[in-house]
Tab-separated table of C-alpha atoms in Angstrom:
chain	number	residue	atom	x	y	z
A	1156	MET	CA	80.140	29.628	-0.437
A	1157	HIS	CA	79.282	30.838	-3.778
A	1158	ILE	CA	78.735	34.571	-5.085
A	1159	ALA	CA	76.438	35.099	-7.552
A	1160	SER	CA	75.487	38.579	-9.317
A	1161	VAL	CA	73.149	39.992	-10.907
A	1162	ASN	CA	71.537	43.562	-11.968
A	1163	VAL	CA	68.355	44.800	-10.619
A	1164	ARG	CA	66.240	44.910	-13.476
A	1165	PHE	CA	63.637	47.614	-14.223
A	1166	TYR	CA	60.677	45.021	-14.529
A	1167	GLU	CA	61.639	44.389	-10.961
A	1168	THR	CA	61.311	47.342	-9.503
A	1169	ASP	CA	58.368	49.209	-7.907
A	1170	MET	CA	57.546	53.026	-8.931
A	1171	MET	CA	60.052	54.669	-6.825
A	1172	GLY	CA	62.678	52.552	-8.740
A	1173	ILE	CA	63.197	50.425	-5.763
A	1174	ALA	CA	63.184	46.356	-6.367
A	1175	HIS	CA	60.235	44.826	-5.114
A	1176	HIS	CA	60.507	42.759	-1.931
A	1177	SER	CA	59.511	39.526	-3.496
A	1178	ASN	CA	62.395	39.419	-6.135
A	1179	HIS	CA	64.628	38.594	-3.040
A	1180	PHE	CA	63.194	34.981	-3.166
A	1181	ARG	CA	63.945	34.722	-6.742
A	1182	TRP	CA	67.270	35.794	-6.155
A	1183	PHE	CA	67.583	33.428	-3.781
A	1184	GLU	CA	66.905	30.890	-5.807
A	1185	MET	CA	69.010	31.369	-8.544
A	1186	ALA	CA	71.870	31.914	-6.368
A	1187	ARG	CA	71.029	28.754	-4.445
A	1188	ILE	CA	70.970	26.518	-7.914
A	1189	GLU	CA	73.967	28.310	-9.138
A	1190	PHE	CA	75.779	27.137	-5.835
A	1191	LEU	CA	74.381	23.431	-6.447
A	1192	ARG	CA	75.639	23.608	-9.781
A	1193	GLN	CA	79.269	24.524	-8.596
A	1194	ILE	CA	79.385	21.831	-6.601
A	1195	GLY	CA	78.526	19.432	-9.374
A	1196	VAL	CA	74.821	18.778	-8.509
A	1197	THR	CA	72.441	19.951	-10.873
A	1198	LEU	CA	68.506	20.003	-10.633
A	1199	TRP	CA	68.512	18.074	-13.976
A	1200	ASP	CA	70.348	15.386	-12.791
A	1201	MET	CA	68.420	15.241	-9.624
A	1202	MET	CA	64.834	15.429	-11.452
A	1203	ASN	CA	66.195	12.936	-13.756
A	1204	GLU	CA	66.671	10.660	-10.514
A	1205	ASP	CA	62.600	11.370	-9.299
A	1206	ILE	CA	64.282	14.076	-6.706
A	1207	VAL	CA	62.777	17.630	-6.131
A	1208	PHE	CA	63.466	19.848	-2.957
A	1209	PRO	CA	60.531	21.976	-2.903
A	1210	ILE	CA	61.320	24.850	0.179
A	1211	MET	CA	59.693	24.415	3.336
A	1212	ASN	CA	60.635	27.557	5.051
A	1213	VAL	CA	61.548	30.779	3.543
A	1214	SER	CA	62.820	34.193	5.586
A	1215	CYS	CA	64.394	37.613	4.348
A	1216	ASN	CA	65.268	40.264	6.609
A	1217	TYR	CA	65.811	44.075	4.335
A	1218	LYS	CA	68.262	46.154	5.727
A	1219	GLU	CA	69.064	48.333	2.877
A	1220	PRO	CA	66.778	48.847	-0.524
A	1221	ALA	CA	67.980	47.917	-4.120
A	1222	ASN	CA	67.791	49.935	-7.152
A	1223	PHE	CA	66.969	49.615	-10.466
A	1224	ASP	CA	70.589	48.675	-12.227
A	1225	ASP	CA	72.156	47.897	-9.041
A	1226	GLU	CA	74.624	45.556	-9.391
A	1227	LEU	CA	74.112	42.685	-6.514
A	1228	HIS	CA	76.116	39.932	-5.072
A	1229	ILE	CA	74.909	37.415	-3.287
A	1230	GLU	CA	77.119	35.135	-0.910
A	1231	THR	CA	75.240	31.794	-0.741
A	1232	TYR	CA	76.155	29.181	2.228
A	1233	LEU	CA	75.374	25.606	2.734
A	1234	VAL	CA	74.792	25.694	6.635
A	1235	LYS	CA	73.092	22.345	7.144
A	1236	MET	CA	72.489	19.446	5.449
A	1237	THR	CA	71.262	15.804	6.219
A	1238	ARG	CA	69.944	12.802	3.786
A	1239	ALA	CA	66.237	14.983	4.111
A	1240	GLN	CA	66.910	18.136	3.839
A	1241	MET	CA	69.214	21.195	3.408
A	1242	VAL	CA	69.300	25.122	4.439
A	1243	PHE	CA	71.068	27.773	2.974
A	1244	ARG	CA	71.714	31.311	4.312
A	1245	TYR	CA	72.128	34.510	1.871
A	1246	ARG	CA	73.893	37.921	2.416
A	1247	MET	CA	72.914	40.025	-0.534
A	1248	LYS	CA	75.279	43.040	-1.182
A	1249	ARG	CA	75.431	45.783	-3.293
A	1250	ALA	CA	78.412	45.638	-5.516
A	1251	SER	CA	79.307	48.900	-5.644
A	1252	ASP	CA	79.553	49.847	-1.983
A	1253	GLY	CA	79.085	46.777	-0.043
A	1254	ALA	CA	76.169	47.418	1.508
A	1255	LEU	CA	74.484	44.636	3.085
A	1256	LEU	CA	71.082	44.996	1.890
A	1257	ALA	CA	69.418	41.453	3.108
A	1258	THR	CA	69.957	38.640	4.966
A	1259	GLY	CA	67.909	35.228	4.672
A	1260	GLU	CA	67.298	31.720	4.880
A	1261	THR	CA	65.526	28.563	3.287
A	1262	LYS	CA	64.783	24.972	4.090
A	1263	ASN	CA	64.113	22.809	1.945
A	1264	ALA	CA	63.318	18.919	1.965
A	1265	PHE	CA	64.087	16.477	-0.960
A	1266	MET	CA	60.907	14.572	-2.228
A	1267	SER	CA	59.944	12.304	-4.801
A	1268	LYS	CA	58.599	13.918	-7.753
A	1269	SER	CA	56.595	11.078	-8.478
A	1270	THR	CA	55.391	10.502	-5.056
A	1271	GLY	CA	55.194	13.874	-3.195
A	1272	LYS	CA	57.127	11.613	-0.151
A	1273	ILE	CA	59.866	12.563	1.495
A	1274	VAL	CA	62.989	11.217	0.279
A	1275	ARG	CA	66.877	10.640	1.814
A	1276	LEU	CA	69.770	11.468	-0.574
A	1277	ASP	CA	72.064	8.715	-1.696
A	1278	ASP	CA	75.957	9.188	-1.650
A	1279	THR	CA	75.244	10.429	-5.408
A	1280	PHE	CA	74.062	13.837	-3.937
A	1281	TYR	CA	74.576	13.978	-0.629
A	1282	GLN	CA	78.563	13.518	-0.457
A	1283	PRO	CA	79.122	16.506	-2.842
A	1284	MET	CA	76.427	18.213	-0.836
A	1285	LEU	CA	77.988	17.597	2.799
A	1286	ALA	CA	81.273	18.342	2.128
A	1287	ALA	CA	80.301	21.820	0.934
A	1288	VAL	CA	78.545	22.693	4.046
A	1289	GLU	CA	80.033	26.254	5.889
A	1290	GLU	CA	79.612	28.446	8.099
A	1291	MET	CA	78.293	31.428	7.632
A	1292	PRO	CA	79.963	34.190	9.289
A	1293	ASN	CA	78.265	36.858	11.418
A	1294	GLU	CA	76.972	40.368	9.659
């Protein structure tokens, strides 16, 4: 599990000072990239090997609003890994009081950037990712 932190910026809010719901997907992406970097897999390294991982499915369950300037902690778990896809789950909490604000999930497939076809990861990327697979505790 990796915890990424971000503060809700003013431009990410609506007229009520509440973070717009679309930002949660950006924060999930930021947390996912940080998670991979932490285990030694960078997007640049994968792209240099002609591998990208587009989103195949994404979901978010909103529990409470995030407000302007809240510090958010995004717990990120890699919960499923195959050579052709990965599934992450997220739990977003407000740092000040630990309130659960949202949970989510993303499913990515690995594909060749040049051909657009699904590819299977070789051990260079697969093994560190497989070693990081962990079940997310219940909310």
